[in-house]
Amino acid sequence: MPSGELENWDKRFLWHPFTPMCSWLENEPLVIEKGEGVYLYDTKGYRYIDGVSSLWCNIHGHNHPHINAAISRQLEKIAHSTLLGLASESSIRLAKKLVDITPQGLTRVFYSDSGSTSVEIAIKMAYQYWRNLGQDKKKLFIALKQSYHGDTIGSISVGGISIFHRIFGSLTFHAEFADCPHPYRFNGTPEQCRKHCLEQMETILEKNKGQIAAIVVEPLVQGAAGLIVHPKGFLTGVRQLADKYGTLMIVDEVATGFGRTGTMFACEQEGVSPDIFCIAKGLTAGYLPLAATLTTEKVFEAFLREPSIDTTFYHGHTYTGNALGCAAALANLEVFEKEKTLESLTDNISLIDKYLQKISDYDFVGDTRQCGMMAGIELIEDKKNKKNFETTQQIGAKVCQLLRTKGVILRPLGDVIVIMPPLSIKKEQLEELLMVVDEGIKNDLPKMVRNP
Ligand SMILES: *Cc1c(COP(=O)(O)O)cnc(C)c1O
């Protein structure tokens, strides 16, 4: 194949997700050919640190021998058989394992293929739960402003990021959004912020009493919003409010699950057990598309009242419970045990913290935030007045583009530089990643701002 042919074909035949294609077409795409551990290699042979875990899903590095072997072994048996009317070995084994490791009370596993579908299913499940119980008034969903739960119509209906969701307004169903301000922009202590957020939530609950199907939240940190870390105790407060107002609590652990926040699941840090629980990104350690929505026996039982009324949950995808995906997920969890992944995170988490403290002092850095192995650096034009850069300046994208030339792949969220490497990253590799980011923000960013 002539050199440059793949790049040409990409521009001619692909449409990239979440990508302004007009600027994509003006640039040379970087084509990834292989991966090894935390590194990605392009077709030209250059090596990069995968600083965003291939969009937040890689856990133990690329090309991990244990996960590769598990997928191959499954492939020798069967790649896929349907869960509609049939059961399959790896999906059963995984379901049992997931019930064991997720928060107490979650006893049933419903599979799908992406984070969006896991949330879509959670919404439909909650909605039908109340219908099955004859409580037809409970229809309303409450979510948080700036929340992100995926891109299907149901999941964008409970999403609160205007640039992603605005266009589709008339296609979505109505939801109420509680304003939980970003602690960096809130005028007060974290404790006052927590109180404020819960009061906002309760006002909506009170106003819509008896009509709420569920509250949907990302636990501890709102990822796509720009890694906005909630004040401590907020998640517990939401659990208490859901109980007080007799509604379900849906927790979207798509981004936070599988060690990202320092514990296997974010909910553990506040001892919260939701009624419905969504997982996806890290479930197969970033190898194959698989997701799951877990729920309690209480919710499940409301779907058992056949045949007097049909309470069946009519939802399912062709590849639901895919055997290769389930085998990869089981291998992922085995690697967590074998490599003591969670136990080994402490040093990396403190190393990130150390660098963030240093970086937060620089010009054009407004806020730095961290929740375990998720970190964000918010770039800002005017530090004193907390004034953002113009979005047209695309400063976050420009910084990440520059860091690429220094061997690091990152993808920003607006002007927030996101640092989210595989959990398995070694101390020296993490130090290299953080040094490149540190130097870019200290030395190159000011030049970029002064001579755009
Ligand atoms: C990424 C994400 C989703 C959507 O997952 P997809 O697999 O991209 O559909 C949903 N919720 C949260 C919190 C996410 O970060």
Short mmCIF file of C-alpha atoms and ligand atoms in Angstrom, two decimals:
data_model
loop_
_atom_site.label_atom_id
_atom_site.label_comp_id
_atom_site.label_asym_id
_atom_site.label_seq_id
_atom_site.Cartn_x
_atom_site.Cartn_y
_atom_site.Cartn_z
CA MET A 1 0.00 0.00 0.00
CA PRO A 2 1.48 3.40 -0.96
CA SER A 3 2.36 5.56 2.03
CA GLY A 4 -0.40 7.93 2.98
CA GLU A 5 -3.10 5.72 1.46
CA LEU A 6 -4.69 4.81 4.81
CA GLU A 7 -4.77 8.47 5.77
CA ASN A 8 -6.47 9.29 2.47
CA TRP A 9 -9.01 6.53 2.90
CA ASP A 10 -9.76 7.69 6.42
CA LYS A 11 -10.58 11.16 5.11
CA ARG A 12 -12.63 9.76 2.25
CA PHE A 13 -14.57 7.00 3.99
CA LEU A 14 -14.84 7.72 7.70
CA TRP A 15 -16.96 9.96 9.82
CA HIS A 16 -15.38 10.31 13.26
CA PRO A 17 -17.40 10.51 16.49
CA PHE A 18 -17.64 13.78 18.44
CA THR A 19 -15.42 15.33 15.80
CA PRO A 20 -15.85 18.56 13.83
CA MET A 21 -15.15 16.89 10.51
CA CYS A 22 -14.26 20.07 8.61
CA SER A 23 -11.15 20.58 10.70
CA TRP A 24 -10.45 16.83 10.76
CA LEU A 25 -10.26 16.82 6.96
CA GLU A 26 -7.70 19.62 6.98
CA ASN A 27 -5.23 17.67 9.11
CA GLU A 28 -3.28 14.47 8.77
CA PRO A 29 -4.91 11.77 10.90
CA LEU A 30 -2.71 9.82 13.26
CA VAL A 31 -3.36 6.15 12.48
CA ILE A 32 -2.82 3.71 15.34
CA GLU A 33 -1.45 0.35 14.33
CA LYS A 34 -0.76 -1.41 17.60
CA GLY A 35 -0.56 -1.07 21.34
CA GLU A 36 1.59 -2.49 24.09
CA GLY A 37 1.00 -1.72 27.77
CA VAL A 38 0.39 2.02 28.12
CA TYR A 39 1.84 2.75 24.69
CA LEU A 40 0.16 3.27 21.33
CA TYR A 41 2.18 2.98 18.10
CA ASP A 42 1.18 4.69 14.87
CA THR A 43 1.70 3.42 11.33
CA LYS A 44 4.86 5.53 11.05
CA GLY A 45 6.36 3.73 14.04
CA TYR A 46 6.04 6.59 16.55
CA ARG A 47 5.23 5.70 20.14
CA TYR A 48 2.81 7.58 22.41
CA ILE A 49 1.64 7.22 25.98
CA ASP A 50 -2.11 6.54 25.94
CA GLY A 51 -2.90 9.33 28.43
CA VAL A 52 -6.69 8.94 28.22
CA SER A 53 -6.87 5.13 28.25
CA SER A 54 -8.37 5.10 24.74
CA LEU A 55 -11.29 7.20 25.96
CA TRP A 56 -11.31 6.15 29.61
CA CYS A 57 -11.76 2.43 29.11
CA ASN A 58 -8.35 0.77 29.12
CA ILE A 59 -7.38 -0.55 32.54
CA HIS A 60 -4.42 -2.94 32.45
CA GLY A 61 -2.73 -1.70 29.28
CA HIS A 62 -3.00 -2.80 25.66
CA ASN A 63 -2.22 -6.28 24.43
CA HIS A 64 -2.32 -7.78 27.91
CA PRO A 65 -1.39 -11.48 27.63
CA HIS A 66 -3.95 -12.70 30.16
CA ILE A 67 -6.88 -10.88 28.53
CA ASN A 68 -5.70 -11.79 25.02
CA ALA A 69 -5.52 -15.46 26.01
CA ALA A 70 -8.98 -15.43 27.57
CA ILE A 71 -10.50 -13.94 24.43
CA SER A 72 -8.66 -16.48 22.22
CA ARG A 73 -9.81 -19.37 24.41
CA GLN A 74 -13.42 -18.19 24.19
CA LEU A 75 -13.06 -17.70 20.45
CA GLU A 76 -12.02 -21.32 20.05
CA LYS A 77 -15.34 -22.30 21.63
CA ILE A 78 -17.84 -19.73 20.32
CA ALA A 79 -17.80 -15.99 19.63
CA HIS A 80 -21.45 -15.27 20.23
CA SER A 81 -24.80 -16.88 20.85
CA THR A 82 -27.99 -15.05 21.74
CA LEU A 83 -29.35 -14.48 25.27
CA LEU A 84 -32.86 -14.26 23.84
CA GLY A 85 -34.23 -17.64 24.79
CA LEU A 86 -30.78 -19.18 25.42
CA ALA A 87 -28.17 -18.96 28.15
CA SER A 88 -24.40 -18.90 27.69
CA GLU A 89 -21.52 -19.93 29.90
CA SER A 90 -19.38 -16.78 30.05
CA SER A 91 -22.37 -14.47 30.51
CA ILE A 92 -23.51 -16.54 33.50
CA ARG A 93 -20.07 -16.61 35.11
CA LEU A 94 -19.66 -12.88 34.64
CA ALA A 95 -23.11 -12.05 36.03
CA LYS A 96 -22.32 -13.96 39.23
CA LYS A 97 -18.97 -12.21 39.54
CA LEU A 98 -20.52 -8.76 38.98
CA VAL A 99 -23.15 -9.39 41.65
CA ASP A 100 -20.30 -10.34 44.02
CA ILE A 101 -18.21 -7.21 43.48
CA THR A 102 -20.80 -4.44 42.98
CA PRO A 103 -22.50 -2.62 45.89
CA GLN A 104 -24.72 -4.63 48.18
CA GLY A 105 -28.27 -5.31 47.07
CA LEU A 106 -27.56 -5.42 43.34
CA THR A 107 -28.49 -8.96 42.35
CA ARG A 108 -29.55 -8.95 38.69
CA VAL A 109 -27.48 -8.26 35.59
CA PHE A 110 -28.93 -7.04 32.29
CA TYR A 111 -26.32 -6.86 29.53
CA SER A 112 -25.93 -4.49 26.60
CA ASP A 113 -23.11 -3.03 24.51
CA SER A 114 -22.27 0.53 25.51
CA GLY A 115 -22.52 3.04 28.30
CA SER A 116 -25.37 4.77 26.49
CA THR A 117 -27.43 1.60 26.23
CA SER A 118 -26.74 0.73 29.88
CA VAL A 119 -28.30 4.07 30.85
CA GLU A 120 -31.07 3.79 28.28
CA ILE A 121 -31.96 0.44 29.85
CA ALA A 122 -31.79 1.88 33.37
CA ILE A 123 -34.29 4.57 32.38
CA LYS A 124 -36.69 2.17 30.72
CA MET A 125 -36.36 -0.27 33.61
CA ALA A 126 -37.17 2.42 36.19
CA TYR A 127 -40.06 3.71 34.11
CA GLN A 128 -41.60 0.28 33.62
CA TYR A 129 -41.00 -0.65 37.25
CA TRP A 130 -43.53 1.96 38.35
CA ARG A 131 -45.95 1.02 35.55
CA ASN A 132 -45.74 -2.63 36.64
CA LEU A 133 -46.59 -1.55 40.19
CA GLY A 134 -49.55 0.46 38.93
CA GLN A 135 -47.95 3.77 39.97
CA ASP A 136 -48.54 5.45 36.65
CA LYS A 137 -47.85 8.98 37.90
CA LYS A 138 -44.17 8.26 38.46
CA LYS A 139 -42.71 9.33 35.14
CA LEU A 140 -40.27 12.13 35.78
CA PHE A 141 -36.49 11.78 35.79
CA ILE A 142 -34.22 14.11 37.69
CA ALA A 143 -30.61 14.55 36.68
CA LEU A 144 -27.83 17.05 37.29
CA LYS A 145 -26.97 20.04 35.16
CA GLN A 146 -23.80 19.33 33.16
CA SER A 147 -24.38 15.59 33.48
CA TYR A 148 -23.43 13.18 30.71
CA HIS A 149 -25.00 9.75 30.36
CA GLY A 150 -24.45 8.86 26.71
CA ASP A 151 -25.73 9.73 23.25
CA THR A 152 -28.91 7.77 22.60
CA ILE A 153 -32.18 9.73 22.79
CA GLY A 154 -33.05 8.44 26.28
CA SER A 155 -29.61 9.02 27.69
CA ILE A 156 -29.38 12.54 26.20
CA SER A 157 -32.78 13.30 27.72
CA VAL A 158 -31.17 13.02 31.15
CA GLY A 159 -27.98 14.71 29.95
CA GLY A 160 -27.26 18.32 30.76
CA ILE A 161 -24.39 19.42 28.53
CA SER A 162 -25.90 21.94 26.15
CA ILE A 163 -23.43 21.69 23.23
CA PHE A 164 -24.04 17.93 23.02
CA HIS A 165 -27.77 17.90 23.68
CA ARG A 166 -29.26 21.22 22.56
CA ILE A 167 -29.88 20.33 18.91
CA PHE A 168 -32.00 17.31 19.83
CA GLY A 169 -34.22 19.13 22.30
CA SER A 170 -37.50 18.35 20.56
CA LEU A 171 -36.66 14.65 20.30
CA THR A 172 -35.97 14.15 23.99
CA PHE A 173 -38.37 13.60 26.88
CA HIS A 174 -38.69 16.14 29.64
CA ALA A 175 -36.41 15.80 32.67
CA GLU A 176 -35.67 18.16 35.55
CA PHE A 177 -32.12 19.23 36.22
CA ALA A 178 -30.75 20.06 39.64
CA ASP A 179 -28.03 22.65 39.69
CA CYS A 180 -25.04 21.35 41.56
CA PRO A 181 -22.41 24.01 40.99
CA HIS A 182 -18.81 23.23 40.43
CA PRO A 183 -17.02 23.77 43.80
CA TYR A 184 -14.37 25.92 41.99
CA ARG A 185 -17.06 28.37 40.93
CA PHE A 186 -19.18 28.12 44.06
CA ASN A 187 -18.77 30.92 46.52
CA GLY A 188 -18.35 28.94 49.73
CA THR A 189 -16.85 25.91 51.41
CA PRO A 190 -17.28 22.37 50.05
CA GLU A 191 -19.71 21.69 52.89
CA GLN A 192 -21.83 24.70 51.91
CA CYS A 193 -21.65 23.52 48.33
CA ARG A 194 -22.90 20.04 49.28
CA LYS A 195 -25.80 21.55 51.20
CA HIS A 196 -26.65 23.86 48.32
CA CYS A 197 -26.64 20.99 45.79
CA LEU A 198 -28.87 18.81 47.96
CA GLU A 199 -31.26 21.71 48.60
CA GLN A 200 -31.53 22.29 44.85
CA MET A 201 -32.30 18.61 44.38
CA GLU A 202 -34.85 18.55 47.19
CA THR A 203 -36.67 21.61 45.85
CA ILE A 204 -37.31 19.74 42.60
CA LEU A 205 -38.32 16.56 44.46
CA GLU A 206 -40.73 18.47 46.66
CA LYS A 207 -42.29 20.28 43.70
CA ASN A 208 -42.82 17.02 41.80
CA LYS A 209 -43.64 14.78 44.75
CA GLY A 210 -45.22 11.46 43.79
CA GLN A 211 -44.28 11.88 40.13
CA ILE A 212 -40.62 10.98 40.09
CA ALA A 213 -39.47 7.76 38.48
CA ALA A 214 -35.80 8.09 39.34
CA ILE A 215 -32.86 10.33 40.10
CA VAL A 216 -29.90 9.71 37.79
CA VAL A 217 -26.37 10.66 38.86
CA GLU A 218 -22.72 10.06 38.04
CA PRO A 219 -21.14 9.16 41.39
CA LEU A 220 -18.38 11.36 42.94
CA VAL A 221 -17.32 12.98 39.69
CA GLN A 222 -19.09 14.26 36.58
CA GLY A 223 -16.73 13.08 33.87
CA ALA A 224 -17.69 14.68 30.57
CA ALA A 225 -18.67 17.91 32.36
CA GLY A 226 -14.93 18.47 32.81
CA LEU A 227 -14.17 16.13 35.71
CA ILE A 228 -16.24 18.03 38.20
CA VAL A 229 -15.71 16.44 41.58
CA HIS A 230 -18.75 16.56 43.85
CA PRO A 231 -18.46 17.71 47.43
CA LYS A 232 -18.00 14.84 49.87
CA GLY A 233 -21.27 13.40 51.11
CA PHE A 234 -23.29 14.49 48.09
CA LEU A 235 -23.89 10.94 46.86
CA THR A 236 -25.06 9.82 50.30
CA GLY A 237 -27.37 12.82 50.39
CA VAL A 238 -28.91 11.85 47.04
CA ARG A 239 -29.49 8.30 48.33
CA GLN A 240 -31.27 9.70 51.39
CA LEU A 241 -33.41 12.00 49.26
CA ALA A 242 -34.38 9.17 46.89
CA ASP A 243 -35.55 7.15 49.92
CA LYS A 244 -37.32 10.09 51.52
CA TYR A 245 -39.27 10.83 48.33
CA GLY A 246 -39.91 7.20 47.41
CA THR A 247 -38.07 7.16 44.14
CA LEU A 248 -35.35 5.05 42.54
CA MET A 249 -31.69 6.01 42.40
CA ILE A 250 -29.81 5.26 39.18
CA VAL A 251 -26.04 5.49 39.44
CA ASP A 252 -24.07 5.77 36.22
CA GLU A 253 -20.65 4.25 36.94
CA VAL A 254 -19.77 3.99 33.25
CA ALA A 255 -16.74 6.26 33.68
CA THR A 256 -15.97 5.74 37.38
CA GLY A 257 -16.26 1.95 37.55
CA PHE A 258 -13.39 -0.54 37.66
CA GLY A 259 -10.88 1.24 39.83
CA ARG A 260 -10.91 4.69 38.20
CA THR A 261 -11.63 6.57 41.39
CA GLY A 262 -9.27 4.48 43.51
CA THR A 263 -11.84 1.90 44.65
CA MET A 264 -13.46 -0.74 42.45
CA PHE A 265 -16.60 1.41 42.26
CA ALA A 266 -17.12 5.05 43.23
CA CYS A 267 -20.25 4.19 45.27
CA GLU A 268 -18.08 2.27 47.75
CA GLN A 269 -16.44 5.49 48.90
CA GLU A 270 -19.72 6.67 50.39
CA GLY A 271 -21.17 3.25 51.15
CA VAL A 272 -24.07 3.88 48.78
CA SER A 273 -26.16 1.13 47.18
CA PRO A 274 -28.22 2.35 44.25
CA ASP A 275 -31.38 0.73 42.89
CA ILE A 276 -30.02 0.63 39.36
CA PHE A 277 -26.34 0.63 38.46
CA CYS A 278 -24.75 1.17 35.02
CA ILE A 279 -21.29 -0.04 33.99
CA ALA A 280 -19.50 -0.12 30.65
CA LYS A 281 -16.19 1.58 29.81
CA GLY A 282 -13.80 -0.39 32.02
CA LEU A 283 -15.88 -3.57 32.13
CA THR A 284 -13.78 -5.41 29.52
CA ALA A 285 -10.63 -3.44 30.42
CA GLY A 286 -11.04 -1.57 27.14
CA TYR A 287 -10.98 -4.65 24.88
CA LEU A 288 -14.52 -5.20 23.65
CA PRO A 289 -17.84 -3.37 23.73
CA LEU A 290 -19.87 -4.71 26.63
CA ALA A 291 -22.06 -3.02 29.23
CA ALA A 292 -24.35 -4.02 32.05
CA THR A 293 -27.23 -2.55 34.02
CA LEU A 294 -27.60 -4.11 37.46
CA THR A 295 -30.60 -3.87 39.72
CA THR A 296 -32.04 -5.12 42.98
CA GLU A 297 -34.36 -8.04 43.65
CA LYS A 298 -37.04 -5.51 44.58
CA VAL A 299 -37.01 -3.96 41.11
CA PHE A 300 -36.65 -7.34 39.41
CA GLU A 301 -39.66 -8.79 41.23
CA ALA A 302 -41.91 -6.11 39.77
CA PHE A 303 -41.25 -7.73 36.41
CA LEU A 304 -42.36 -11.19 37.55
CA ARG A 305 -46.09 -10.63 37.82
CA GLU A 306 -47.01 -12.60 34.74
CA PRO A 307 -49.25 -13.71 33.24
CA SER A 308 -52.11 -11.68 34.76
CA ILE A 309 -50.60 -8.52 33.31
CA ASP A 310 -47.64 -8.62 30.96
CA THR A 311 -44.78 -7.17 32.98
CA THR A 312 -42.01 -8.38 30.70
CA PHE A 313 -39.12 -6.03 30.00
CA TYR A 314 -39.16 -5.85 26.20
CA HIS A 315 -35.65 -4.69 25.54
CA GLY A 316 -32.58 -6.44 24.15
CA HIS A 317 -29.86 -6.10 21.58
CA THR A 318 -28.59 -8.68 19.15
CA TYR A 319 -25.16 -8.85 20.78
CA THR A 320 -26.44 -8.73 24.38
CA GLY A 321 -24.15 -10.77 26.63
CA ASN A 322 -21.62 -11.40 23.86
CA ALA A 323 -19.40 -14.32 24.83
CA LEU A 324 -16.09 -12.74 23.80
CA GLY A 325 -16.95 -9.58 25.72
CA CYS A 326 -17.92 -11.56 28.83
CA ALA A 327 -14.70 -13.59 28.61
CA ALA A 328 -12.69 -10.38 28.37
CA ALA A 329 -14.56 -8.95 31.38
CA LEU A 330 -13.87 -12.05 33.47
CA ALA A 331 -10.20 -11.87 32.53
CA ASN A 332 -10.18 -8.17 33.43
CA LEU A 333 -11.38 -8.99 36.94
CA GLU A 334 -8.82 -11.79 37.25
CA VAL A 335 -6.05 -9.35 36.38
CA PHE A 336 -7.37 -6.98 39.10
CA GLU A 337 -6.70 -9.81 41.58
CA LYS A 338 -3.48 -11.16 40.08
CA GLU A 339 -1.80 -7.79 39.71
CA LYS A 340 -3.35 -6.30 42.85
CA THR A 341 -4.40 -3.36 40.70
CA LEU A 342 -6.40 -1.50 43.35
CA GLU A 343 -3.74 -1.89 46.04
CA SER A 344 -1.08 -0.54 43.71
CA LEU A 345 -2.89 2.69 42.83
CA THR A 346 -1.94 4.71 45.91
CA ASP A 347 1.51 5.79 44.65
CA ASN A 348 0.20 6.83 41.25
CA ILE A 349 -2.65 8.78 42.80
CA SER A 350 -0.22 10.73 45.01
CA LEU A 351 2.12 11.35 42.09
CA ILE A 352 -0.73 12.92 40.11
CA ASP A 353 -1.66 15.00 43.14
CA LYS A 354 1.93 16.23 43.50
CA TYR A 355 2.06 17.42 39.89
CA LEU A 356 -1.40 18.97 39.99
CA GLN A 357 -0.40 21.09 42.97
CA LYS A 358 2.58 22.38 41.04
CA ILE A 359 0.60 22.94 37.84
CA SER A 360 -2.18 24.81 39.65
CA ASP A 361 0.24 27.69 40.32
CA TYR A 362 0.90 28.46 36.66
CA ASP A 363 -0.62 31.29 34.67
CA PHE A 364 -3.67 30.22 32.67
CA VAL A 365 -4.50 27.37 35.05
CA GLY A 366 -7.77 27.98 36.87
CA ASP A 367 -8.40 24.79 38.71
CA THR A 368 -6.92 21.34 39.01
CA ARG A 369 -9.01 18.45 40.22
CA GLN A 370 -8.63 14.78 40.83
CA CYS A 371 -10.64 11.78 41.84
CA GLY A 372 -8.28 8.80 42.08
CA MET A 373 -6.89 8.09 38.61
CA MET A 374 -9.06 10.74 36.95
CA ALA A 375 -7.54 14.20 36.75
CA GLY A 376 -8.40 17.47 35.06
CA ILE A 377 -6.57 20.75 34.56
CA GLU A 378 -8.84 23.66 33.68
CA LEU A 379 -7.13 26.24 31.50
CA ILE A 380 -8.37 29.76 31.97
CA GLU A 381 -7.62 33.11 30.38
CA ASP A 382 -7.89 35.25 33.48
CA LYS A 383 -6.98 33.45 36.65
CA LYS A 384 -8.01 36.21 39.02
CA ASN A 385 -11.50 36.69 37.62
CA LYS A 386 -12.01 33.04 36.65
CA LYS A 387 -12.67 34.09 33.08
CA ASN A 388 -12.57 31.34 30.44
CA PHE A 389 -10.84 31.46 27.10
CA GLU A 390 -13.11 32.10 24.13
CA THR A 391 -14.30 28.68 22.94
CA THR A 392 -13.28 29.61 19.39
CA GLN A 393 -9.68 29.73 20.59
CA GLN A 394 -9.83 25.95 21.14
CA ILE A 395 -7.04 26.26 23.63
CA GLY A 396 -7.53 22.80 25.16
CA ALA A 397 -7.37 21.14 21.75
CA LYS A 398 -4.27 23.14 20.80
CA VAL A 399 -2.42 22.15 23.96
CA CYS A 400 -3.25 18.47 23.40
CA GLN A 401 -2.15 18.72 19.76
CA LEU A 402 1.17 20.11 20.92
CA LEU A 403 1.64 17.40 23.57
CA ARG A 404 1.20 14.83 20.82
CA THR A 405 4.44 15.99 19.24
CA LYS A 406 6.04 15.14 22.60
CA GLY A 407 4.77 11.58 22.62
CA VAL A 408 1.58 11.87 24.66
CA ILE A 409 -2.00 11.28 23.47
CA LEU A 410 -4.59 13.27 25.38
CA ARG A 411 -8.10 14.41 24.53
CA PRO A 412 -9.43 17.50 26.30
CA LEU A 413 -12.96 18.29 27.42
CA GLY A 414 -13.25 21.87 26.21
CA ASP A 415 -10.45 23.68 28.03
CA VAL A 416 -9.98 20.95 30.60
CA ILE A 417 -6.90 18.82 29.97
CA VAL A 418 -7.87 15.30 31.03
CA ILE A 419 -5.28 12.92 32.41
CA MET A 420 -6.59 9.40 32.71
CA PRO A 421 -3.94 6.79 31.86
CA PRO A 422 -4.44 3.03 32.21
CA LEU A 423 -4.44 2.02 35.89
CA SER A 424 -1.46 -0.23 35.17
CA ILE A 425 0.81 2.70 34.23
CA LYS A 426 4.21 2.40 35.90
CA LYS A 427 5.50 5.17 38.09
CA GLU A 428 8.23 6.21 35.60
CA GLN A 429 5.74 6.26 32.73
CA LEU A 430 3.28 8.34 34.72
CA GLU A 431 6.07 10.70 35.71
CA GLU A 432 7.00 11.11 32.04
CA LEU A 433 3.38 11.82 31.11
CA LEU A 434 2.99 14.37 33.90
CA MET A 435 6.33 16.04 33.08
CA VAL A 436 5.30 16.52 29.45
CA VAL A 437 1.97 18.03 30.54
CA ASP A 438 3.67 20.18 33.17
CA GLU A 439 6.20 21.60 30.70
CA GLY A 440 3.59 22.15 28.01
CA ILE A 441 1.40 24.17 30.35
CA LYS A 442 4.27 26.04 31.97
CA ASN A 443 6.27 26.93 28.83
CA ASP A 444 4.30 26.38 25.65
CA LEU A 445 0.81 27.48 26.68
CA PRO A 446 1.82 31.10 27.52
CA LYS A 447 3.56 31.39 24.12
CA MET A 448 0.47 29.98 22.43
CA VAL A 449 -1.78 32.50 24.18
CA ARG A 450 0.47 35.45 23.32
CA ASN A 451 1.00 34.53 19.66
CA PRO A 452 -2.15 32.66 18.59
C1 LIG B 1 -18.87 7.51 28.36
C2 LIG B 1 -20.03 7.63 29.26
C3 LIG B 1 -21.29 7.15 28.88
C4 LIG B 1 -21.55 6.63 27.48
O1 LIG B 1 -20.86 5.46 27.22
P1 LIG B 1 -20.68 4.98 25.69
O2 LIG B 1 -20.05 3.63 25.82
O3 LIG B 1 -19.78 5.99 25.05
O4 LIG B 1 -22.02 4.95 25.07
C5 LIG B 1 -22.31 7.20 29.80
N1 LIG B 1 -22.11 7.70 31.03
C6 LIG B 1 -20.92 8.18 31.43
C7 LIG B 1 -20.77 8.69 32.83
C8 LIG B 1 -19.84 8.17 30.56
O5 LIG B 1 -18.67 8.68 30.93
#
